[in-house]
Coordinates of C-alpha atoms in Angstrom, one line a residue:
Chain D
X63 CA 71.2 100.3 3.6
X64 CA 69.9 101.2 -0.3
X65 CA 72.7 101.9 -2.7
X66 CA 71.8 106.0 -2.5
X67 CA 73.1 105.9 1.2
X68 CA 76.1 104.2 0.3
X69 CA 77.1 106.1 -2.9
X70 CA 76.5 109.6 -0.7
X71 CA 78.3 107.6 2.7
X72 CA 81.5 106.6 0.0
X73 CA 81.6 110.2 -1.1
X74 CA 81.2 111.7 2.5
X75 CA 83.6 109.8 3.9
X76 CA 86.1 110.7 1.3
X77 CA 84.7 114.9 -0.1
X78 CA 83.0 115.4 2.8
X79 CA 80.1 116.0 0.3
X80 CA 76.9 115.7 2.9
X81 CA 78.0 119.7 4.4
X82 CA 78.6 120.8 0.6
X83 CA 75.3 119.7 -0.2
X84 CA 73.8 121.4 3.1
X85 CA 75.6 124.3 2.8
X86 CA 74.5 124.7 -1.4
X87 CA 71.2 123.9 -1.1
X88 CA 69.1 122.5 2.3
X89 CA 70.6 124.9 3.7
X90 CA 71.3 127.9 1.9
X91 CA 68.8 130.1 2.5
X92 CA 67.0 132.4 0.3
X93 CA 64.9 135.8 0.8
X94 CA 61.2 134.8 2.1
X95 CA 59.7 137.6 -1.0
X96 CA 62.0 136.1 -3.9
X97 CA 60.3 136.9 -7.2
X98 CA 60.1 134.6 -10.4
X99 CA 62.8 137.2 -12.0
X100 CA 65.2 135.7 -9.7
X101 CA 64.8 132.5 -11.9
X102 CA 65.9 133.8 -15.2
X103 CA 70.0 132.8 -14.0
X104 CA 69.5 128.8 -13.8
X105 CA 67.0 129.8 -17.2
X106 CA 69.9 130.9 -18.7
X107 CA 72.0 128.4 -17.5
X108 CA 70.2 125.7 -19.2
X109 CA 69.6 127.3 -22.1
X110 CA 73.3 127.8 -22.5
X111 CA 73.7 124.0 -21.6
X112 CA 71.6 122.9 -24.7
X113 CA 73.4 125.6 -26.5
X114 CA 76.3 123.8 -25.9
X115 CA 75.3 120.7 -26.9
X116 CA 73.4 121.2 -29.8
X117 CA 76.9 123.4 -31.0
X118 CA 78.9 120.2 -30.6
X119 CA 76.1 118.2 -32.3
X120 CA 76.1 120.3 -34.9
X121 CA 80.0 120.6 -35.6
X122 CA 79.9 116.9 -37.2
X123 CA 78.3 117.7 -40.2
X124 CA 78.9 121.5 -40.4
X125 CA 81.3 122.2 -43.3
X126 CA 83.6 125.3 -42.5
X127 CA 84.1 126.4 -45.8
X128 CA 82.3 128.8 -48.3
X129 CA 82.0 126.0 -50.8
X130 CA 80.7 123.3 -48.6
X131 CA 78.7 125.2 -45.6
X132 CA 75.7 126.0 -47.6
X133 CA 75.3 122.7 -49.1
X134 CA 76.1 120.6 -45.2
X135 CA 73.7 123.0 -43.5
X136 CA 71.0 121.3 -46.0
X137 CA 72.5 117.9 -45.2
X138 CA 71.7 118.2 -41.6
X139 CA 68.5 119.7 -42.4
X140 CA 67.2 117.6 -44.9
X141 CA 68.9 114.6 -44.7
X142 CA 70.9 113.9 -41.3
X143 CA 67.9 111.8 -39.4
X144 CA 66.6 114.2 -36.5
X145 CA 69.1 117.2 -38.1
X146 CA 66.6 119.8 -38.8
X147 CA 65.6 119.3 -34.5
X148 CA 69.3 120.1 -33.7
X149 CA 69.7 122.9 -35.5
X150 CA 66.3 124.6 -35.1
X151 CA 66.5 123.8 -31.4
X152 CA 70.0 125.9 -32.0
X153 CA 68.9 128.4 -34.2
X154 CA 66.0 129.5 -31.9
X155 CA 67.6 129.1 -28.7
X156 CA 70.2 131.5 -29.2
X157 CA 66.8 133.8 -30.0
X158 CA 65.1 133.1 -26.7
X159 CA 68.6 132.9 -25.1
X160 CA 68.8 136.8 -26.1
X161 CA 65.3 137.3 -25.0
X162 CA 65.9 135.6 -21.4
X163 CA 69.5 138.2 -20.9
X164 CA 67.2 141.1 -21.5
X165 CA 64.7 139.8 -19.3
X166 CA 67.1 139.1 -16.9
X167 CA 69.4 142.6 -17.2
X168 CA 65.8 144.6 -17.0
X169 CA 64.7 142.4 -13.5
X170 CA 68.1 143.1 -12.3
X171 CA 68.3 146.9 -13.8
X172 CA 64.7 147.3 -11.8
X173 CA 65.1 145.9 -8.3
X174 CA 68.5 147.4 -8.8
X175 CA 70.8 144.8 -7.4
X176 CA 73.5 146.0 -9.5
X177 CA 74.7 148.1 -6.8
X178 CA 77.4 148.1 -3.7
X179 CA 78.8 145.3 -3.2
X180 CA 77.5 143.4 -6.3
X181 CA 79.3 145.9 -8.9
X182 CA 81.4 142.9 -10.3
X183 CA 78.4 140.4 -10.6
X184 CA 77.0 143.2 -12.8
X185 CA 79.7 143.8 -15.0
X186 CA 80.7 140.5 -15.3
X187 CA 76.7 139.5 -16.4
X188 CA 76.8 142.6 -18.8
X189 CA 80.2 141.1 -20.4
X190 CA 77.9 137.6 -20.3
X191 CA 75.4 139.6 -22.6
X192 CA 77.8 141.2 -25.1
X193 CA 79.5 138.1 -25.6
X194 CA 76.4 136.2 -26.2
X195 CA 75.6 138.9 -29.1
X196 CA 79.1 138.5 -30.7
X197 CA 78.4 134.8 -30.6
X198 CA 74.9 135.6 -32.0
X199 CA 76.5 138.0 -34.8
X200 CA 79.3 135.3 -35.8
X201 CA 77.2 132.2 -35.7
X202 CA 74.6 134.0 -38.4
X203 CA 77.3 133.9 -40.9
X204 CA 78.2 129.8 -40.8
X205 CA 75.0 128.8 -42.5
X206 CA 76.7 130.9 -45.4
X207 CA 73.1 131.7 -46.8
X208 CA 72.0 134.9 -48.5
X209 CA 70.8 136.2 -45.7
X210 CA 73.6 135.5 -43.6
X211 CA 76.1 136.8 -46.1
X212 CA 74.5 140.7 -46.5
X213 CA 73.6 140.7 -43.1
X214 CA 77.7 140.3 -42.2
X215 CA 78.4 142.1 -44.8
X216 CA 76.4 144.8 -43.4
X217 CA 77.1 144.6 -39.6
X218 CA 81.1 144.2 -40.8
X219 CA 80.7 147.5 -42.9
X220 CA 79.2 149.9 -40.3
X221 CA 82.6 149.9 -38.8
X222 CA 83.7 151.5 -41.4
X223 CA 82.6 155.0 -39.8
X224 CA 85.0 154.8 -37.1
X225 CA 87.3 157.8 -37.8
X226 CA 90.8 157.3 -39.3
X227 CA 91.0 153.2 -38.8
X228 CA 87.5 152.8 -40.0
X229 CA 88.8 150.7 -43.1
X230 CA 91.2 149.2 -41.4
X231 CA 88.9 147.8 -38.9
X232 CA 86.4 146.0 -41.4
X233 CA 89.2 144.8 -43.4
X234 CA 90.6 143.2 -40.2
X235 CA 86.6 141.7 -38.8
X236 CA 86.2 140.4 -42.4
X237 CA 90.1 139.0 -43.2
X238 CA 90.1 140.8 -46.6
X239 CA 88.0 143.6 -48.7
X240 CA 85.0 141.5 -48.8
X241 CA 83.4 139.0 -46.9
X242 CA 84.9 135.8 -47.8
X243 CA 86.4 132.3 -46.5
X244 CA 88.8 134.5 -44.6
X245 CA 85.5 135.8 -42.8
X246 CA 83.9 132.4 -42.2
X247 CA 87.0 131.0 -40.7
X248 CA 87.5 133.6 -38.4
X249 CA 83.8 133.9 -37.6
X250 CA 83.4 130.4 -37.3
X251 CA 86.6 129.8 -34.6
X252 CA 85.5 132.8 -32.7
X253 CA 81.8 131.4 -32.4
X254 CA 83.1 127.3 -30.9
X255 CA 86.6 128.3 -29.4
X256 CA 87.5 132.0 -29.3
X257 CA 84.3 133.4 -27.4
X258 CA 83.3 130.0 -25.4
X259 CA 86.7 130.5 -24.3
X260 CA 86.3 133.6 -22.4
X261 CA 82.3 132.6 -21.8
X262 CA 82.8 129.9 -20.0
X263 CA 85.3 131.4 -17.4
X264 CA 83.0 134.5 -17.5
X265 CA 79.8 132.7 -16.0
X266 CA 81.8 131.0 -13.5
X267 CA 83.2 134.1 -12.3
X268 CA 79.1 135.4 -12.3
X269 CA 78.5 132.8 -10.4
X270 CA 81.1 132.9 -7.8
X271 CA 79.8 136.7 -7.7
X272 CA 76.5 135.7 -6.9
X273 CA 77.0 132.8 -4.2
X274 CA 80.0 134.8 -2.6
X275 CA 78.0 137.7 -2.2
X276 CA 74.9 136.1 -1.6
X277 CA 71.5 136.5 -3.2
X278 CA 70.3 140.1 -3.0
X279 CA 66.6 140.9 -1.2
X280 CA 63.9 141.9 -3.2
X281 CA 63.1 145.6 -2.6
X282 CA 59.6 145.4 -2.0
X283 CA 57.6 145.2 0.9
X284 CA 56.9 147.8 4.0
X285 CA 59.8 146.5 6.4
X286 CA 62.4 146.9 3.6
X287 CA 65.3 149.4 4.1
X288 CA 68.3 149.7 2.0
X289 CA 71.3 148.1 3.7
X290 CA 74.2 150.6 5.3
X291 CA 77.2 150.1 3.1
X292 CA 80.1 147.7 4.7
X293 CA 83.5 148.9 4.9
X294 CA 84.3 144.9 4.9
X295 CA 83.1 141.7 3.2
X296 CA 80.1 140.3 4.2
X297 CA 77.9 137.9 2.7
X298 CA 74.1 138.4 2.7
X299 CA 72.9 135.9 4.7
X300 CA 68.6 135.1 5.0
X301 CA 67.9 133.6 8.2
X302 CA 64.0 133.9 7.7
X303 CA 64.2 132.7 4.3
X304 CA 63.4 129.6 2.3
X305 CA 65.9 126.9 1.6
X306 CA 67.7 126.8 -2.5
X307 CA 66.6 122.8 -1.8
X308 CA 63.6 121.8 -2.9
X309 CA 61.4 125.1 -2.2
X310 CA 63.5 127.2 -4.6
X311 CA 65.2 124.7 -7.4
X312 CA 61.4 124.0 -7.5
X313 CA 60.4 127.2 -9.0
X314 CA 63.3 127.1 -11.1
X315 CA 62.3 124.2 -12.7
X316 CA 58.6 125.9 -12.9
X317 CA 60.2 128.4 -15.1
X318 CA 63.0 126.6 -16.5
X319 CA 60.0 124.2 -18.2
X320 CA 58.3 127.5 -19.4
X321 CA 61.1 128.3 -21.4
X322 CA 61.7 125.3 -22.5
X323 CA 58.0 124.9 -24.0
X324 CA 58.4 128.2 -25.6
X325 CA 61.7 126.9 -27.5
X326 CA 60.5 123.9 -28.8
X327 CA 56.5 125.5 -29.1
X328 CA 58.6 127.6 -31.7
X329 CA 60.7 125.3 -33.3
X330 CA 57.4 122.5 -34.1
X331 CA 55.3 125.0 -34.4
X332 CA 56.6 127.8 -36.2
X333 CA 60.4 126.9 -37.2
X334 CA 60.2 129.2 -40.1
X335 CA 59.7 132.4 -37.6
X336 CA 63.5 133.0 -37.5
X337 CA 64.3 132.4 -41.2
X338 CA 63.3 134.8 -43.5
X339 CA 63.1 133.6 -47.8
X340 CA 67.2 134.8 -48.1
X341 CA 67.9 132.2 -45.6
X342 CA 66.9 129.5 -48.1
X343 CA 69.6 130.4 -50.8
X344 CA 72.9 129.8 -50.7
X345 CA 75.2 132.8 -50.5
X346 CA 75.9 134.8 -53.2
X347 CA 78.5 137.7 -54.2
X348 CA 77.0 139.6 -56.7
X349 CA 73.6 139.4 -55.9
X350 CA 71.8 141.7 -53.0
X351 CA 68.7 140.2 -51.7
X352 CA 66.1 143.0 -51.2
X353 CA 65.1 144.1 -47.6
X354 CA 68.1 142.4 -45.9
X355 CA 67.4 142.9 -41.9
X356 CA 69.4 142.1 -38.6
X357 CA 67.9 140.1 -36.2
X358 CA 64.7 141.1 -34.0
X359 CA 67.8 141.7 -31.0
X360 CA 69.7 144.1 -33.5
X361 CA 67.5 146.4 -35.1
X362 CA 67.0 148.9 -32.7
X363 CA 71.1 149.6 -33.6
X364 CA 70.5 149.1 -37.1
X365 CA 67.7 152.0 -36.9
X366 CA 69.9 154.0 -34.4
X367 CA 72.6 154.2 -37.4
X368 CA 69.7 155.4 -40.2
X369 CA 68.3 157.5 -37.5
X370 CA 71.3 159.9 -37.2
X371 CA 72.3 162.4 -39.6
X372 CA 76.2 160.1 -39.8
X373 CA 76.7 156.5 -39.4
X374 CA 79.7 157.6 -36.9
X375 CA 77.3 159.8 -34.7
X376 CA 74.5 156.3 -34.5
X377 CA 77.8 154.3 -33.8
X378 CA 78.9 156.7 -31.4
X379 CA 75.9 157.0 -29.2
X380 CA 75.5 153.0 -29.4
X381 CA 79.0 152.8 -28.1
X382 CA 77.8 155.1 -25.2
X383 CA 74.7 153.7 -23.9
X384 CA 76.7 150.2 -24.0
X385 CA 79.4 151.8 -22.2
X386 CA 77.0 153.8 -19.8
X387 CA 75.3 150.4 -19.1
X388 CA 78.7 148.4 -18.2
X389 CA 79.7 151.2 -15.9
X390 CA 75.9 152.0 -14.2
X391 CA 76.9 150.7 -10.8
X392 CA 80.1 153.0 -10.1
X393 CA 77.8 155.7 -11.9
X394 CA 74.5 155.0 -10.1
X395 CA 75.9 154.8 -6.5
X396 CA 72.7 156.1 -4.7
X397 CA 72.1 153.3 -2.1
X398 CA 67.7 153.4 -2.5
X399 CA 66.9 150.5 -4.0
X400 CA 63.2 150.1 -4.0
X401 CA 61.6 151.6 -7.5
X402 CA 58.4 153.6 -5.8
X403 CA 61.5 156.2 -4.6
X404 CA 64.0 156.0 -8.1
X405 CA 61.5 158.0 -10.0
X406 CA 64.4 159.3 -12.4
X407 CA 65.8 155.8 -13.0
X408 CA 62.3 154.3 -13.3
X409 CA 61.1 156.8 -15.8
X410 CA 64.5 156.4 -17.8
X411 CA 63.7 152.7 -17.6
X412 CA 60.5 153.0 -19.0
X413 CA 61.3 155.5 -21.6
X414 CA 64.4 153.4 -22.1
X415 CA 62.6 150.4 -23.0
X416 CA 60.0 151.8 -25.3
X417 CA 63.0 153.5 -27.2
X418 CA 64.6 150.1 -27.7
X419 CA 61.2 148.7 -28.7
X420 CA 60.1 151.6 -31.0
X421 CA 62.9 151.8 -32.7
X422 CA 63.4 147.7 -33.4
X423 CA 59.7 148.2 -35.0
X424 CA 60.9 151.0 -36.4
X425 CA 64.1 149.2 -38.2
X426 CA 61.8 146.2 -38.8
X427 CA 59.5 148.2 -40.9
X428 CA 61.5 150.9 -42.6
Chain V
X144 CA 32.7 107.2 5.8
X145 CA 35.8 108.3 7.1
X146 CA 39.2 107.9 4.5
X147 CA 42.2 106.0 5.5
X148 CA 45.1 108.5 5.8
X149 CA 47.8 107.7 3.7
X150 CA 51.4 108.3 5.5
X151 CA 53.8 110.3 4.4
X152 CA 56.8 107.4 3.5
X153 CA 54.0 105.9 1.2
X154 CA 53.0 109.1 -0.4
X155 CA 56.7 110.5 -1.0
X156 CA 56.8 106.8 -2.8
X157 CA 54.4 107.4 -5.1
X158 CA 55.8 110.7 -5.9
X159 CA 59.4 109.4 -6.3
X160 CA 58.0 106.8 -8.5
X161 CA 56.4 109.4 -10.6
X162 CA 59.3 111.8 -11.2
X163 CA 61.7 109.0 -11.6
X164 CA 59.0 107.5 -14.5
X165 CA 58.3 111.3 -16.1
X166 CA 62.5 111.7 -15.9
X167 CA 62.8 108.5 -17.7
X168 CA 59.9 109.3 -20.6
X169 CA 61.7 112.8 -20.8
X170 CA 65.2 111.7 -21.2
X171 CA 63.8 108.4 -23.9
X172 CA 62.3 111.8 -25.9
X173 CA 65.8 113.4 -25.5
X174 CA 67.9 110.3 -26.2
X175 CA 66.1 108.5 -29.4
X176 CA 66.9 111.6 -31.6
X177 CA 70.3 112.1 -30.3
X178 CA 70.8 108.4 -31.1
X179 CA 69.7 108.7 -34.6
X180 CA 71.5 111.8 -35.1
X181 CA 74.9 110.1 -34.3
X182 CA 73.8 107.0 -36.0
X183 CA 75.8 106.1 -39.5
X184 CA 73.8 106.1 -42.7
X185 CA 72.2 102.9 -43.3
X186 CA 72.8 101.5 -46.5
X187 CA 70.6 100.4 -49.4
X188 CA 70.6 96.6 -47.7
X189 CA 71.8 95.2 -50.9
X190 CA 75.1 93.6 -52.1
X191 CA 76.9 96.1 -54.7
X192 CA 78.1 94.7 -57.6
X193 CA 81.0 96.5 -59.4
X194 CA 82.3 95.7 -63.0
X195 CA 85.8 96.4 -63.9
X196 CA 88.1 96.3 -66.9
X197 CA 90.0 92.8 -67.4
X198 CA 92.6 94.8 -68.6
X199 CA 93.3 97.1 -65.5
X200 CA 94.6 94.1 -63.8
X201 CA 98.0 93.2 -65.1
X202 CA 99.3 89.0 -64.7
X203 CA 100.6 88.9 -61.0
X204 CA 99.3 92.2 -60.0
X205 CA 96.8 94.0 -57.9
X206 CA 93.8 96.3 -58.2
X207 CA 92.4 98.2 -55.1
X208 CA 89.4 99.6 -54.8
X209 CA 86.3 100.6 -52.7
X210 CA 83.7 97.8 -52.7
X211 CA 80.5 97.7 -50.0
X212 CA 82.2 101.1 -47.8
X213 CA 85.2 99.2 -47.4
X214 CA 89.0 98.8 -49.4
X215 CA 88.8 95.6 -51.4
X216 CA 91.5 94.4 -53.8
X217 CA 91.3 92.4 -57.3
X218 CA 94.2 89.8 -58.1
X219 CA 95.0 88.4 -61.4
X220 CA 97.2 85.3 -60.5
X221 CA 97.4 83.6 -63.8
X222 CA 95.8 84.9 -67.2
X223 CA 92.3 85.0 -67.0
X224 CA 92.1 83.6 -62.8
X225 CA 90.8 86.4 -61.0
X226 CA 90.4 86.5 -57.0
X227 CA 89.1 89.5 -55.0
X228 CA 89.2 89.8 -51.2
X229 CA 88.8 92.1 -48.7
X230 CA 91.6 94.1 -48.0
X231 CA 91.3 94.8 -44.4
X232 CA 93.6 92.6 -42.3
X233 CA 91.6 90.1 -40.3
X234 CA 94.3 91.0 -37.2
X235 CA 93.4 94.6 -36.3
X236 CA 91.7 96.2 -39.4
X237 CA 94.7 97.8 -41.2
X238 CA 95.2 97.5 -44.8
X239 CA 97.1 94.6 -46.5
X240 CA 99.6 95.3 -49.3
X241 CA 100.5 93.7 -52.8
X242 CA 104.0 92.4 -52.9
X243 CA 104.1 91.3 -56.8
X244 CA 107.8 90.1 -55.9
X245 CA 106.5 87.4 -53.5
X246 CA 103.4 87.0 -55.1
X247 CA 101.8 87.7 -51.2
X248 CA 100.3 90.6 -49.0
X249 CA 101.5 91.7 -46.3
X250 CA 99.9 93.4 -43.6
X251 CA 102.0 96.6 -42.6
X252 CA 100.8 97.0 -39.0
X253 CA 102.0 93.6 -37.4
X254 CA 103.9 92.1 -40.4
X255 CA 100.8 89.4 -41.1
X256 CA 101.3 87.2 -44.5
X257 CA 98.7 85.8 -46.9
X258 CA 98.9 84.1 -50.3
X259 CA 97.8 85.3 -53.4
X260 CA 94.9 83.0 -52.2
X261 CA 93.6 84.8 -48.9
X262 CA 95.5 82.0 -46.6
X263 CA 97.3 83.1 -43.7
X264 CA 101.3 82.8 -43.8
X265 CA 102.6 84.0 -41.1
X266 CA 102.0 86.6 -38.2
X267 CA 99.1 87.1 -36.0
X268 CA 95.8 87.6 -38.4
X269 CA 94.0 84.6 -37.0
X270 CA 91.7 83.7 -40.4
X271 CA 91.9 84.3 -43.8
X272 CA 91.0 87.2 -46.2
X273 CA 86.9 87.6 -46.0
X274 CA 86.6 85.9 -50.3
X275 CA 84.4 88.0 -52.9
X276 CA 83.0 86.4 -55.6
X277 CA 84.3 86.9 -59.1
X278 CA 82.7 86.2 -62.4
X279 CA 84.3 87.3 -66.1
X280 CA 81.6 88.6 -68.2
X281 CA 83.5 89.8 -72.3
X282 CA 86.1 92.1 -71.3
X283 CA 84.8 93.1 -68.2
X284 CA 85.0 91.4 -64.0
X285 CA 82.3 91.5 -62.0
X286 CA 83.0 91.6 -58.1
X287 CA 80.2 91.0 -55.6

């Protein structure tokens, strides 16, 4: 008997851990017509796993204060053997991270498997997204660069518009008038406790959604009907389909390893594409760097805001769409779910995404 | 000429073997630079040398100071004998302490003696202070 037999027999005997692994993966069947876009979860996954780990990496040298961060930023860059990998790797994956979330939110907006019974899967995945921009927003600032410094100070000061607390409300994001230490200390425990704190519990809860649930068919193909809604809980089961274990996890891995070469394609090949000049100088007061811009991710908000005859009015509509999205399935509760006959949704969708594009070159140009 | 088939155990083998040796090249790629990345600085390699003012040792007292990354402490037992040692405590690592009244350290942690010498006393550090080597020079010591 080989030692794998006895490790699994040992644990079998005592978790009962040959069923979980039958019932997770040999035999936990998946639609026959699954797409690739139904990969972009265990994508994410792993992107958030080296996330993770290059954040805790990172945390021994990093420096949490306005006089040392610039300076220990370098030190791992520069000087920290294999440094300048960790943080790249960081820097840019939280850029394809972002990338992956739209990809993902548009594949599921498309084959819309937001809707009845996967509502909460949807909200709890949109929550997943804003919290991975707020963790975007307050990690820019710890490298307390230039660029990181005006671009706070800008995102922190468009707040400002909110009518009657305005003030109050930047004072409060940025601990004082300006930012400050005050800011980097609050930014910096929000980005490694505050918001992994509520992330971590978050995806679980996503993915609880999605196995309780059970994965949702693709809406394509000529025998496809939209399912009656139950009055009780069911979970989708697939017993024509093709098992998570090995014919699935291995086109997860296919894509998974895309990803991956597109991270680290970026980060030996072109680790400058995320760090514009006022990344290179330390952060400083009382001098504005020209052309200051938001990440690729924000400027179609930063545009939205010049766009609009007052700041509060751009603010106001971005509040809405974001709130329009997080609500879509109790709003959207028509049960089609094939595209070819959602010609409203689909054109909004298209016209949607062009908006957000035009507008990001818009903001990156003006 | 017809091919041999090869059977499935042996093929699913070969392919095991494979993955396992690509998983093993993959996680060496991922390991070495974590590895390094946790690794302390190396130093230069060579022995520091340090001079010091005579005169910031008094008779029967100590001088501590950092020497090599690590606390190290400067006696002057009689005028003009000079004696540095380590101070870390050959018992457990803490740091040893002057007591110009007894003319001996003690260690704080597990109450271990040694003379102004480096010998042990008493208590349970099982060899004597690690010696560094003095040598006057004018008005100045030089440790190391």
């Amino acid at each position: 008997m080989g030692v794998k037999t006895k490790i699994v027999d040992f644990l079998d005997v005592r978790l009962g851990i040959r069923d979980i692994l039958e019932q997770n993966l040999t035999k936990y069947l998946l639609p026959r017509n699954i797409n690739v876009w139904y990969t972009l979860g265990a994508v994410l996954l792993t992107l958030f796993a080296i996330q993770f780990a290059t954040g805790i990496l990172l945390l021994i040298y990093y420096i949490p204060n306005t006089a040392d961060a610039f300076a220990s930023v370098q030190e791992i860059m520069n000087e920290v053997p294999f440094g300048w990998l960790i943080r790249t790797v960081h820097a840019v994956g939280a850029n394809i991270i972002v990338l992956a979330l739209l990809l993902h939110m548009l594949s599921v907006l498309f084959m819309a498997s937001y809707k009845r019974p996967r509502e909460l899967t949807w909200v709890a995945g949109f929550l997943i997204l804003l919290l991975s921009l707020g963790m975007c927003l307050t990690g820019y600032l710890l490298p307390w660069s230039q660029l990181s410094f005006w671009a706070t100070t800008v995102a922190t000061e468009s707040s400002s518009e909110i009518p009657l607390v305005g003030d109050a409300v930047v004072r409060f994001l940025r601990g004082g008038a300006m930012v400050g230490q005050p800011t980097l200390g609050r930014f910096f425990a929000l980005h490694v406790m505050g918001f992994p704190l509520v992330f971590g519990p978050l995806v679980l809860f996503h993915l609880f959604c999605v196995r309780r649930a059970g994965v949702s068919r693709p809406p394509f193909g000529e025998d496809y009907r939209p399912s009656e809604p139950l009055p009780v809980f069911r979970h989708e089961e697939h017993p024509e389909g093709i098992p998570f274990f090995p014919n699935y996890m291995a086109k997860d891995a296919a894509v998974i390893a895309f990803f991956l070469a597109l991270l680290f394609a970026i980060v030996f090949f072109a680790p400058g594409l995320f760090f514009p000049p006022a990344a290179f100088d330390p952060a400083d007061p009382f001098v504005t760097p020209a052309g200051i811009k938001p990440e690729w991710y924000f400027l179609w908000a930063y545009q939205t805001l010049k766009v609009f005859p007052s700041e509060f009015l751009g603010l106001a509509v971005q509040g809405g769409m974001v709130t329009f999205l997080l609500f879509l399935p109790f709003i959207d509760r028509f049960r089609e779910r094939r595209p070819a006959k959602r010609p409203v949704f689909v054109t909004c969708y298209v016209l949607g995404i062009l908006l957000f594009v035009g507008l990001s070159i818009w903001g990156h140009y003006s | 000429m017809e091919e041999s088939p090869i059977s499935p155990s042996r093929r699913r083998f070969f392919l095991s073997i494979l993955l396992a040796g690509i998983g093993a090249m993959l996680a060496a790629v991922a390991l070495w630079p974590l590895w390094r990345y946790l690794s302390p600085p190396a130093g230069s390699g060579k022995e520091e040398k340090m001079a010091m003012a005579r005169n910031l040792v008094p008779v029967g007292g100590a001088h501590f100071f950092q020497f090599n990354g690590h606390p190290a402490v400067l006696l002057q037992n009689s005028p003009g004998s000079f004696l540095a040692f380590s101070a870390v405590c050959t018992h457990l690592g803490c740091i040893i302490q002057w007591q110009p009244e007894k003319g001996e350290f003690l260690c704080p942690c597990h109450a271990g003696r040694f003379s102004s010498t480096g010998a042990v006393l008493a208590g349970p550090p099982p060899k004597p202070l690690e010696s560094i080597p003095v040598t006057l020079s004018g008005d100045q010591v030089l440790v190391g």
